[in-house]
Each structure stands twice: as C-alpha cells, then as structure tokens.
Amino acid sequence: MVGPRCAECGTELPAGSGRGRPRRYCSRGCQARAYRRRRDRGRTATSWRRAGTADGDRATGREELIRTAVRLADADGLDAVTVRAVAHRAGLTTDAVYRWTRNRDELLAAMAEHVLRAGRPRDRTRQPPRERLGRLARAEWSMYRNHPWLLTVLARTRPPTGPAVLALVDAAVEVLTAAGYDVPDAFAGYLTLSGYVQGMALLHVAERAERDAGAAAWGTWSARTLALLEQTGRTRERPWLAAVATATADPDRELDRWFEFGLARLLDGLIPA
C-alpha cells in the first residue's frame, strides 16, 4: 500500500506519530516552494511536479519540464537554457531536474526531440518524390523559423541521435532511394538538402540576434547602407545592391522568397522532372 506523499514533489512521506496535523511536505524546501506558488499563482494553483514524480506518471513531469525549457529557449535564446534556469522557471530544485535529465546536453537533445515530433509533417507516399522532399525541407525550415535555437542543436557534426532526429533523416533518405539513388548517395542528398535549409536559416537566426541587440530595422539599415555605397561609387557596377536594398522592408518575407527560390532549383538538381 502506497503511503501519503508530499503535496509538492510527490515523494512518499515517512510514517507520522499519529499526533497533531498530518504532515503535507517532505521538507522545508517543498513547503517554501508551495508557498511561493500559491502566492504567485493563487491558492488554487496545483503543482505538475506531483504527478511527474508519482510512480507511472514520471513521463508527465519530464515532458512538462522539456516544454518549459523550449519556451525559455524560444523567448531568451539557447544561452539562457541551463539546468539551474530551467529549474527556477519550473519552480523546482536542480536536484529534481537531474532526476529527469543527466546534464544540459541531454536536456537540449530532449528539447530537439520535442520540437521535431511536433513539427514533422505527415508523409504522403502517393505524392511524387520531388513534392515529398520539398515538404520535408519546408517543415525543417519552419521549425528553424519558429525555434531558432534548434539550428545550434542540430547543425553539428555530432548531433543528437534520438528517434525524432533519426526519423528526419529516414524520411529524406527514403524519398531519395525511391527516386533511384543508392543508400550512400541518398544520404549525401539528404546532407545537401539539409545543409541548404540550415544555411538559409542562419540568416533568420542572425536577423533575430540583430533585433534582440537593438539594431536598426532591416529596411532602415538597408536604405542607409545603400546611400553610403552610392556615395562611395560602389553601386555603379552592382545593380543587385539596389535591388536587394529596395526589395522589401520585411526581411522575413524576403528570406522566405530567397529560400523558395533556392529550394526549387536544388530539388530540380536532386530529382529532375
């Protein structure tokens, strides 16, 4: 028979003496966290850690912890994600976080798995290979746009190798082998495609970093830069400078257009019509 558990962390409480009020918390730390939670969120707020630490529901707490880390990375960037910061954001001790993840690298890998599972498109095998490959590339592009920190986690020679990461490669290799490539060349094709997507995503990550640093709006910067280049005579033989500077004041829209332009031609090379 399972005995009473801590109202905050779910740890089983030691047997009491039978006198006085029943014990609700396993430690003063849990009692203090419960007090802060009620103070900040109201008396009816409950702790998700309670379910997460109970037998059979451990995955619930781990998934909530990962979602908290993803939200932190989305808002403040990957540098803000430390075990201590995630623990503080979730209202946990670092020891409690380490019960679900051994270190920061494991936490980042779990965050990538979470985003990739949510963003993976349904594979429509009846579509032609070119369209299927394009859908995979656009899905990856969208994930980097929505979660810029994901690029840092995946664009490495030693990326995490969780099921969702491997499934990302599986899907592209499957399409390319169906199009006639042998397995080594299909993997090379995946690297070519993913390398293009990640390279273009770097522009989005850089633009976000500029904004976060308080830089001038892209339209303002491009107009000023073009004026300076015209003064120095550097635009005379470079009509593309004016075309880029006056294209649009919305860098996100322009990045999407550049991405689609390059993707169409890369797909033409990998799977000719």
PDB file of C-alpha atoms in Angstrom:
ATOM      1  CA  MET A   1       0.000   0.000   0.000  1.00  0.00           C
ATOM      2  CA  VAL A   2       1.384   3.405  -1.001  1.00  0.00           C
ATOM      3  CA  GLY A   3       1.568   5.883   1.864  1.00  0.00           C
ATOM      4  CA  PRO A   4       0.872   9.627   1.805  1.00  0.00           C
ATOM      5  CA  ARG A   5       3.037  11.736  -0.495  1.00  0.00           C
ATOM      6  CA  CYS A   6       4.474  15.228  -0.334  1.00  0.00           C
ATOM      7  CA  ALA A   7       1.892  17.709  -1.681  1.00  0.00           C
ATOM      8  CA  GLU A   8       4.606  19.485  -3.671  1.00  0.00           C
ATOM      9  CA  CYS A   9       7.109  16.973  -5.084  1.00  0.00           C
ATOM     10  CA  GLY A  10       5.268  13.665  -4.693  1.00  0.00           C
ATOM     11  CA  THR A  11       7.901  11.953  -2.532  1.00  0.00           C
ATOM     12  CA  GLU A  12       6.444   9.380  -0.161  1.00  0.00           C
ATOM     13  CA  LEU A  13       6.273  10.790   3.360  1.00  0.00           C
ATOM     14  CA  PRO A  14       7.647   8.944   6.391  1.00  0.00           C
ATOM     15  CA  ALA A  15       5.159   7.487   8.836  1.00  0.00           C
ATOM     16  CA  GLY A  16       3.945  10.056  11.351  1.00  0.00           C
ATOM     17  CA  SER A  17       3.486   9.756  15.061  1.00  0.00           C
ATOM     18  CA  GLY A  18      -0.292   9.929  14.784  1.00  0.00           C
ATOM     19  CA  ARG A  19      -0.433  13.153  16.805  1.00  0.00           C
ATOM     20  CA  GLY A  20      -1.233  16.632  15.559  1.00  0.00           C
ATOM     21  CA  ARG A  21      -1.980  17.677  11.985  1.00  0.00           C
ATOM     22  CA  PRO A  22      -0.934  15.258   9.216  1.00  0.00           C
ATOM     23  CA  ARG A  23       2.348  16.140   7.570  1.00  0.00           C
ATOM     24  CA  ARG A  24       1.946  17.584   3.998  1.00  0.00           C
ATOM     25  CA  TYR A  25       5.529  18.268   2.872  1.00  0.00           C
ATOM     26  CA  CYS A  26       8.702  16.208   2.898  1.00  0.00           C
ATOM     27  CA  SER A  27      10.959  19.205   3.630  1.00  0.00           C
ATOM     28  CA  ARG A  28      11.015  22.916   4.365  1.00  0.00           C
ATOM     29  CA  GLY A  29      12.148  23.462   0.769  1.00  0.00           C
ATOM     30  CA  CYS A  30       8.974  21.910  -0.634  1.00  0.00           C
ATOM     31  CA  GLN A  31       6.887  23.836   1.863  1.00  0.00           C
ATOM     32  CA  ALA A  32       8.539  27.105   0.738  1.00  0.00           C
ATOM     33  CA  ARG A  33       8.023  26.300  -2.970  1.00  0.00           C
ATOM     34  CA  ALA A  34       4.353  25.558  -2.351  1.00  0.00           C
ATOM     35  CA  TYR A  35       4.007  28.880  -0.524  1.00  0.00           C
ATOM     36  CA  ARG A  36       5.650  30.810  -3.411  1.00  0.00           C
ATOM     37  CA  ARG A  37       3.460  29.038  -5.973  1.00  0.00           C
ATOM     38  CA  ARG A  38       0.267  29.919  -4.103  1.00  0.00           C
ATOM     39  CA  ARG A  39       1.487  33.483  -3.625  1.00  0.00           C
ATOM     40  CA  ASP A  40       2.329  33.927  -7.331  1.00  0.00           C
ATOM     41  CA  ARG A  41      -0.450  31.885  -8.957  1.00  0.00           C
ATOM     42  CA  GLY A  42      -3.238  31.828  -6.377  1.00  0.00           C
ATOM     43  CA  ARG A  43      -4.370  29.418  -3.692  1.00  0.00           C
ATOM     44  CA  THR A  44      -5.961  27.003  -6.151  1.00  0.00           C
ATOM     45  CA  ALA A  45      -2.789  26.535  -8.230  1.00  0.00           C
ATOM     46  CA  THR A  46      -1.526  22.965  -8.227  1.00  0.00           C
ATOM     47  CA  SER A  47       1.917  21.584  -8.916  1.00  0.00           C
ATOM     48  CA  TRP A  48       2.542  19.455 -12.023  1.00  0.00           C
ATOM     49  CA  ARG A  49       5.581  18.009 -10.245  1.00  0.00           C
ATOM     50  CA  ARG A  50       3.273  15.986  -8.030  1.00  0.00           C
ATOM     51  CA  ALA A  51       2.110  13.866 -10.960  1.00  0.00           C
ATOM     52  CA  GLY A  52       5.517  13.816 -12.530  1.00  0.00           C
ATOM     53  CA  THR A  53       7.192  12.208  -9.571  1.00  0.00           C
ATOM     54  CA  ALA A  54       4.498   9.639  -8.857  1.00  0.00           C
ATOM     55  CA  ASP A  55       5.003   6.060  -9.971  1.00  0.00           C
ATOM     56  CA  GLY A  56       3.755   5.520 -13.532  1.00  0.00           C
ATOM     57  CA  ASP A  57       3.446   9.275 -14.267  1.00  0.00           C
ATOM     58  CA  ARG A  58       7.109  10.177 -14.354  1.00  0.00           C
ATOM     59  CA  ALA A  59       6.987  10.939 -18.107  1.00  0.00           C
ATOM     60  CA  THR A  60       4.349  13.625 -17.494  1.00  0.00           C
ATOM     61  CA  GLY A  61       6.682  15.671 -15.340  1.00  0.00           C
ATOM     62  CA  ARG A  62       9.599  15.197 -17.729  1.00  0.00           C
ATOM     63  CA  GLU A  63       7.557  16.376 -20.729  1.00  0.00           C
ATOM     64  CA  GLU A  64       6.384  19.446 -18.818  1.00  0.00           C
ATOM     65  CA  LEU A  65       9.982  20.188 -17.883  1.00  0.00           C
ATOM     66  CA  ILE A  66      11.050  19.936 -21.542  1.00  0.00           C
ATOM     67  CA  ARG A  67       8.209  22.225 -22.626  1.00  0.00           C
ATOM     68  CA  THR A  68       9.356  24.737 -20.035  1.00  0.00           C
ATOM     69  CA  ALA A  69      12.897  24.578 -21.440  1.00  0.00           C
ATOM     70  CA  VAL A  70      11.602  25.032 -25.014  1.00  0.00           C
ATOM     71  CA  ARG A  71       9.603  28.092 -24.001  1.00  0.00           C
ATOM     72  CA  LEU A  72      12.665  29.532 -22.279  1.00  0.00           C
ATOM     73  CA  ALA A  73      14.845  28.963 -25.369  1.00  0.00           C
ATOM     74  CA  ASP A  74      12.199  30.446 -27.677  1.00  0.00           C
ATOM     75  CA  ALA A  75      11.966  33.585 -25.545  1.00  0.00           C
ATOM     76  CA  ASP A  76      15.573  34.162 -24.483  1.00  0.00           C
ATOM     77  CA  GLY A  77      17.783  32.001 -26.704  1.00  0.00           C
ATOM     78  CA  LEU A  78      19.760  28.856 -26.093  1.00  0.00           C
ATOM     79  CA  ASP A  79      22.333  30.512 -23.827  1.00  0.00           C
ATOM     80  CA  ALA A  80      19.555  31.118 -21.312  1.00  0.00           C
ATOM     81  CA  VAL A  81      18.856  27.384 -21.027  1.00  0.00           C
ATOM     82  CA  THR A  82      20.776  25.971 -18.107  1.00  0.00           C
ATOM     83  CA  VAL A  83      19.660  23.309 -15.665  1.00  0.00           C
ATOM     84  CA  ARG A  84      19.516  25.950 -12.946  1.00  0.00           C
ATOM     85  CA  ALA A  85      17.479  28.376 -15.083  1.00  0.00           C
ATOM     86  CA  VAL A  86      15.005  25.718 -16.171  1.00  0.00           C
ATOM     87  CA  ALA A  87      14.639  24.533 -12.587  1.00  0.00           C
ATOM     88  CA  HIS A  88      13.929  28.090 -11.443  1.00  0.00           C
ATOM     89  CA  ARG A  89      11.404  28.671 -14.244  1.00  0.00           C
ATOM     90  CA  ALA A  90       9.641  25.405 -13.380  1.00  0.00           C
ATOM     91  CA  GLY A  91       9.740  26.030  -9.632  1.00  0.00           C
ATOM     92  CA  LEU A  92      11.995  23.039  -8.992  1.00  0.00           C
ATOM     93  CA  THR A  93      15.328  22.406  -7.355  1.00  0.00           C
ATOM     94  CA  THR A  94      18.232  21.456  -9.621  1.00  0.00           C
ATOM     95  CA  ASP A  95      18.294  18.062  -7.942  1.00  0.00           C
ATOM     96  CA  ALA A  96      14.712  17.498  -9.074  1.00  0.00           C
ATOM     97  CA  VAL A  97      15.650  18.392 -12.674  1.00  0.00           C
ATOM     98  CA  TYR A  98      18.546  15.957 -12.577  1.00  0.00           C
ATOM     99  CA  ARG A  99      16.091  13.182 -11.772  1.00  0.00           C
ATOM    100  CA  TRP A 100      14.742  13.642 -15.321  1.00  0.00           C
ATOM    101  CA  THR A 101      17.872  14.621 -17.246  1.00  0.00           C
ATOM    102  CA  ARG A 102      21.523  13.861 -16.537  1.00  0.00           C
ATOM    103  CA  ASN A 103      23.040  17.080 -17.942  1.00  0.00           C
ATOM    104  CA  ARG A 104      22.433  20.076 -20.196  1.00  0.00           C
ATOM    105  CA  ASP A 105      23.327  18.195 -23.390  1.00  0.00           C
ATOM    106  CA  GLU A 106      20.686  15.586 -22.623  1.00  0.00           C
ATOM    107  CA  LEU A 107      18.185  18.357 -21.941  1.00  0.00           C
ATOM    108  CA  LEU A 108      18.947  20.037 -25.290  1.00  0.00           C
ATOM    109  CA  ALA A 109      18.579  16.712 -27.093  1.00  0.00           C
ATOM    110  CA  ALA A 110      15.205  16.165 -25.423  1.00  0.00           C
ATOM    111  CA  MET A 111      14.124  19.672 -26.460  1.00  0.00           C
ATOM    112  CA  ALA A 112      15.065  18.910 -30.075  1.00  0.00           C
ATOM    113  CA  GLU A 113      13.099  15.659 -29.930  1.00  0.00           C
ATOM    114  CA  HIS A 114      10.065  17.506 -28.619  1.00  0.00           C
ATOM    115  CA  VAL A 115      10.122  20.118 -31.411  1.00  0.00           C
ATOM    116  CA  LEU A 116      10.850  17.605 -34.183  1.00  0.00           C
ATOM    117  CA  ARG A 117       7.997  15.326 -33.104  1.00  0.00           C
ATOM    118  CA  ALA A 118       5.582  18.242 -33.142  1.00  0.00           C
ATOM    119  CA  GLY A 119       6.817  19.678 -36.449  1.00  0.00           C
ATOM    120  CA  ARG A 120       7.262  16.533 -38.518  1.00  0.00           C
ATOM    121  CA  PRO A 121       4.849  16.527 -41.477  1.00  0.00           C
ATOM    122  CA  ARG A 122       2.735  13.521 -42.334  1.00  0.00           C
ATOM    123  CA  ASP A 123       4.409  11.646 -45.152  1.00  0.00           C
ATOM    124  CA  ARG A 124       2.133  11.383 -48.171  1.00  0.00           C
ATOM    125  CA  THR A 125       3.650   8.496 -50.061  1.00  0.00           C
ATOM    126  CA  ARG A 126       1.335   8.994 -53.029  1.00  0.00           C
ATOM    127  CA  GLN A 127       2.943  12.323 -53.829  1.00  0.00           C
ATOM    128  CA  PRO A 128       5.812  12.425 -56.356  1.00  0.00           C
ATOM    129  CA  PRO A 129       9.268  12.261 -54.710  1.00  0.00           C
ATOM    130  CA  ARG A 130      10.056  15.879 -55.556  1.00  0.00           C
ATOM    131  CA  GLU A 131       6.961  17.163 -53.726  1.00  0.00           C
ATOM    132  CA  ARG A 132       7.615  14.897 -50.741  1.00  0.00           C
ATOM    133  CA  LEU A 133      11.202  16.118 -50.466  1.00  0.00           C
ATOM    134  CA  GLY A 134      10.048  19.721 -50.740  1.00  0.00           C
ATOM    135  CA  ARG A 135       7.555  19.211 -47.914  1.00  0.00           C
ATOM    136  CA  LEU A 136      10.285  17.817 -45.684  1.00  0.00           C
ATOM    137  CA  ALA A 137      12.584  20.763 -46.444  1.00  0.00           C
ATOM    138  CA  ARG A 138       9.842  23.319 -45.764  1.00  0.00           C
ATOM    139  CA  ALA A 139       8.930  21.599 -42.494  1.00  0.00           C
ATOM    140  CA  GLU A 140      12.557  21.786 -41.347  1.00  0.00           C
ATOM    141  CA  TRP A 141      12.747  25.431 -42.439  1.00  0.00           C
ATOM    142  CA  SER A 142       9.585  26.230 -40.480  1.00  0.00           C
ATOM    143  CA  MET A 143      10.984  24.612 -37.329  1.00  0.00           C
ATOM    144  CA  TYR A 144      14.125  26.751 -37.525  1.00  0.00           C
ATOM    145  CA  ARG A 145      11.995  29.839 -38.081  1.00  0.00           C
ATOM    146  CA  ASN A 146       9.828  29.082 -35.043  1.00  0.00           C
ATOM    147  CA  HIS A 147      12.674  27.785 -32.836  1.00  0.00           C
ATOM    148  CA  PRO A 148      15.949  29.442 -33.951  1.00  0.00           C
ATOM    149  CA  TRP A 149      17.915  27.729 -31.173  1.00  0.00           C
ATOM    150  CA  LEU A 150      17.175  24.343 -32.804  1.00  0.00           C
ATOM    151  CA  LEU A 151      19.689  25.155 -35.532  1.00  0.00           C
ATOM    152  CA  THR A 152      22.532  25.262 -32.995  1.00  0.00           C
ATOM    153  CA  VAL A 153      21.496  21.886 -31.562  1.00  0.00           C
ATOM    154  CA  LEU A 154      21.214  20.077 -34.911  1.00  0.00           C
ATOM    155  CA  ALA A 155      23.766  21.773 -37.195  1.00  0.00           C
ATOM    156  CA  ARG A 156      26.722  19.853 -35.767  1.00  0.00           C
ATOM    157  CA  THR A 157      28.962  17.011 -36.849  1.00  0.00           C
ATOM    158  CA  ARG A 158      27.846  15.179 -33.692  1.00  0.00           C
ATOM    159  CA  PRO A 159      24.129  15.953 -33.419  1.00  0.00           C
ATOM    160  CA  PRO A 160      21.767  14.188 -31.022  1.00  0.00           C
ATOM    161  CA  THR A 161      20.520  10.850 -32.302  1.00  0.00           C
ATOM    162  CA  GLY A 162      17.099  10.479 -30.746  1.00  0.00           C
ATOM    163  CA  PRO A 163      14.212   8.795 -32.592  1.00  0.00           C
ATOM    164  CA  ALA A 164      12.797  12.042 -33.994  1.00  0.00           C
ATOM    165  CA  VAL A 165      16.204  13.192 -35.273  1.00  0.00           C
ATOM    166  CA  LEU A 166      16.802   9.857 -36.971  1.00  0.00           C
ATOM    167  CA  ALA A 167      13.278   9.921 -38.411  1.00  0.00           C
ATOM    168  CA  LEU A 168      14.095  13.279 -40.018  1.00  0.00           C
ATOM    169  CA  VAL A 169      16.951  11.622 -41.914  1.00  0.00           C
ATOM    170  CA  ASP A 170      14.942   8.439 -42.570  1.00  0.00           C
ATOM    171  CA  ALA A 171      12.214  10.353 -44.366  1.00  0.00           C
ATOM    172  CA  ALA A 172      14.578  12.124 -46.776  1.00  0.00           C
ATOM    173  CA  VAL A 173      16.685   9.026 -47.458  1.00  0.00           C
ATOM    174  CA  GLU A 174      13.534   7.010 -48.146  1.00  0.00           C
ATOM    175  CA  VAL A 175      12.340   9.561 -50.711  1.00  0.00           C
ATOM    176  CA  LEU A 176      15.706   9.689 -52.462  1.00  0.00           C
ATOM    177  CA  THR A 177      16.107   5.923 -52.602  1.00  0.00           C
ATOM    178  CA  ALA A 178      12.603   5.700 -54.066  1.00  0.00           C
ATOM    179  CA  ALA A 179      13.772   8.199 -56.694  1.00  0.00           C
ATOM    180  CA  GLY A 180      16.597   5.844 -57.710  1.00  0.00           C
ATOM    181  CA  TYR A 181      19.581   6.746 -55.519  1.00  0.00           C
ATOM    182  CA  ASP A 182      21.548   4.076 -53.702  1.00  0.00           C
ATOM    183  CA  VAL A 183      21.740   4.476 -49.925  1.00  0.00           C
ATOM    184  CA  PRO A 184      25.126   6.302 -49.697  1.00  0.00           C
ATOM    185  CA  ASP A 185      24.103   8.809 -52.371  1.00  0.00           C
ATOM    186  CA  ALA A 186      20.658   9.201 -50.803  1.00  0.00           C
ATOM    187  CA  PHE A 187      22.310  10.139 -47.508  1.00  0.00           C
ATOM    188  CA  ALA A 188      24.574  12.579 -49.361  1.00  0.00           C
ATOM    189  CA  GLY A 189      21.452  14.048 -50.948  1.00  0.00           C
ATOM    190  CA  TYR A 190      19.887  14.491 -47.521  1.00  0.00           C
ATOM    191  CA  LEU A 191      23.016  16.296 -46.278  1.00  0.00           C
ATOM    192  CA  THR A 192      22.932  18.570 -49.323  1.00  0.00           C
ATOM    193  CA  LEU A 193      19.300  19.455 -48.779  1.00  0.00           C
ATOM    194  CA  SER A 194      19.530  19.869 -45.007  1.00  0.00           C
ATOM    195  CA  GLY A 195      22.737  21.868 -45.375  1.00  0.00           C
ATOM    196  CA  TYR A 196      20.921  24.288 -47.673  1.00  0.00           C
ATOM    197  CA  VAL A 197      17.993  24.624 -45.252  1.00  0.00           C
ATOM    198  CA  GLN A 198      20.293  25.173 -42.277  1.00  0.00           C
ATOM    199  CA  GLY A 199      22.471  27.634 -44.176  1.00  0.00           C
ATOM    200  CA  MET A 200      19.476  29.761 -45.131  1.00  0.00           C
ATOM    201  CA  ALA A 201      18.151  29.505 -41.577  1.00  0.00           C
ATOM    202  CA  LEU A 202      21.374  31.129 -40.365  1.00  0.00           C
ATOM    203  CA  LEU A 203      20.172  34.368 -41.973  1.00  0.00           C
ATOM    204  CA  HIS A 204      16.975  34.238 -39.919  1.00  0.00           C
ATOM    205  CA  VAL A 205      18.912  33.489 -36.726  1.00  0.00           C
ATOM    206  CA  ALA A 206      21.281  36.380 -37.441  1.00  0.00           C
ATOM    207  CA  GLU A 207      18.394  38.767 -38.115  1.00  0.00           C
ATOM    208  CA  ARG A 208      16.738  37.795 -34.838  1.00  0.00           C
ATOM    209  CA  ALA A 209      20.015  38.361 -32.996  1.00  0.00           C
ATOM    210  CA  GLU A 210      20.285  41.833 -34.559  1.00  0.00           C
ATOM    211  CA  ARG A 211      16.777  42.699 -33.426  1.00  0.00           C
ATOM    212  CA  ASP A 212      17.383  41.422 -29.916  1.00  0.00           C
ATOM    213  CA  ALA A 213      20.548  43.519 -29.754  1.00  0.00           C
ATOM    214  CA  GLY A 214      18.550  46.657 -30.594  1.00  0.00           C
ATOM    215  CA  ALA A 215      19.845  47.141 -34.136  1.00  0.00           C
ATOM    216  CA  ALA A 216      18.000  49.392 -36.584  1.00  0.00           C
ATOM    217  CA  ALA A 217      15.150  47.867 -38.561  1.00  0.00           C
ATOM    218  CA  TRP A 218      16.298  45.988 -41.651  1.00  0.00           C
ATOM    219  CA  GLY A 219      14.618  48.469 -44.030  1.00  0.00           C
ATOM    220  CA  THR A 220      16.286  51.413 -42.287  1.00  0.00           C
ATOM    221  CA  TRP A 221      19.683  49.725 -42.270  1.00  0.00           C
ATOM    222  CA  SER A 222      19.490  48.715 -45.947  1.00  0.00           C
ATOM    223  CA  ALA A 223      18.452  52.235 -47.048  1.00  0.00           C
ATOM    224  CA  ARG A 224      21.295  53.841 -45.103  1.00  0.00           C
ATOM    225  CA  THR A 225      23.806  51.296 -46.345  1.00  0.00           C
ATOM    226  CA  LEU A 226      22.728  51.770 -49.960  1.00  0.00           C
ATOM    227  CA  ALA A 227      23.075  55.539 -49.632  1.00  0.00           C
ATOM    228  CA  LEU A 228      26.591  55.139 -48.239  1.00  0.00           C
ATOM    229  CA  LEU A 229      27.587  52.733 -51.011  1.00  0.00           C
ATOM    230  CA  GLU A 230      26.229  55.126 -53.644  1.00  0.00           C
ATOM    231  CA  GLN A 231      28.332  57.928 -52.196  1.00  0.00           C
ATOM    232  CA  THR A 232      31.457  55.816 -52.485  1.00  0.00           C
ATOM    233  CA  GLY A 233      30.631  54.698 -56.025  1.00  0.00           C
ATOM    234  CA  ARG A 234      30.289  51.033 -55.146  1.00  0.00           C
ATOM    235  CA  THR A 235      26.832  50.638 -56.694  1.00  0.00           C
ATOM    236  CA  ARG A 236      27.776  51.646 -60.250  1.00  0.00           C
ATOM    237  CA  GLU A 237      28.651  48.162 -61.427  1.00  0.00           C
ATOM    238  CA  ARG A 238      26.443  46.356 -58.929  1.00  0.00           C
ATOM    239  CA  PRO A 239      22.751  46.810 -59.757  1.00  0.00           C
ATOM    240  CA  TRP A 240      21.918  43.911 -57.431  1.00  0.00           C
ATOM    241  CA  LEU A 241      22.709  46.131 -54.438  1.00  0.00           C
ATOM    242  CA  ALA A 242      19.835  48.462 -55.206  1.00  0.00           C
ATOM    243  CA  ALA A 243      17.544  45.517 -55.948  1.00  0.00           C
ATOM    244  CA  VAL A 244      18.259  43.927 -52.567  1.00  0.00           C
ATOM    245  CA  ALA A 245      18.066  47.174 -50.596  1.00  0.00           C
ATOM    246  CA  THR A 246      14.709  48.224 -52.063  1.00  0.00           C
ATOM    247  CA  ALA A 247      13.092  44.778 -52.331  1.00  0.00           C
ATOM    248  CA  THR A 248      11.084  44.933 -49.117  1.00  0.00           C
ATOM    249  CA  ALA A 249      11.199  46.324 -45.622  1.00  0.00           C
ATOM    250  CA  ASP A 250      10.217  42.895 -44.237  1.00  0.00           C
ATOM    251  CA  PRO A 251      13.280  40.629 -44.005  1.00  0.00           C
ATOM    252  CA  ASP A 252      11.187  37.600 -43.007  1.00  0.00           C
ATOM    253  CA  ARG A 253       9.174  37.791 -46.219  1.00  0.00           C
ATOM    254  CA  GLU A 254      12.317  38.249 -48.278  1.00  0.00           C
ATOM    255  CA  LEU A 255      14.035  35.320 -46.586  1.00  0.00           C
ATOM    256  CA  ASP A 256      11.090  33.103 -47.436  1.00  0.00           C
ATOM    257  CA  ARG A 257      11.277  34.197 -51.058  1.00  0.00           C
ATOM    258  CA  TRP A 258      15.031  33.538 -51.252  1.00  0.00           C
ATOM    259  CA  PHE A 259      14.535  30.167 -49.579  1.00  0.00           C
ATOM    260  CA  GLU A 260      11.872  29.063 -52.068  1.00  0.00           C
ATOM    261  CA  PHE A 261      13.975  30.285 -54.995  1.00  0.00           C
ATOM    262  CA  GLY A 262      16.955  28.162 -53.963  1.00  0.00           C
ATOM    263  CA  LEU A 263      14.882  25.177 -52.868  1.00  0.00           C
ATOM    264  CA  ALA A 264      13.156  24.871 -56.246  1.00  0.00           C
ATOM    265  CA  ARG A 265      16.489  24.732 -58.048  1.00  0.00           C
ATOM    266  CA  LEU A 266      18.034  22.333 -55.542  1.00  0.00           C
ATOM    267  CA  LEU A 267      15.080  19.970 -55.923  1.00  0.00           C
ATOM    268  CA  ASP A 268      15.426  20.207 -59.702  1.00  0.00           C
ATOM    269  CA  GLY A 269      19.022  19.014 -59.317  1.00  0.00           C
ATOM    270  CA  LEU A 270      18.265  16.177 -56.908  1.00  0.00           C
ATOM    271  CA  ILE A 271      15.107  14.898 -58.617  1.00  0.00           C
ATOM    272  CA  PRO A 272      14.861  16.212 -62.203  1.00  0.00           C
ATOM    273  CA  ALA A 273      11.365  16.484 -63.599  1.00  0.00           C
TER     274      ALA A 273
END
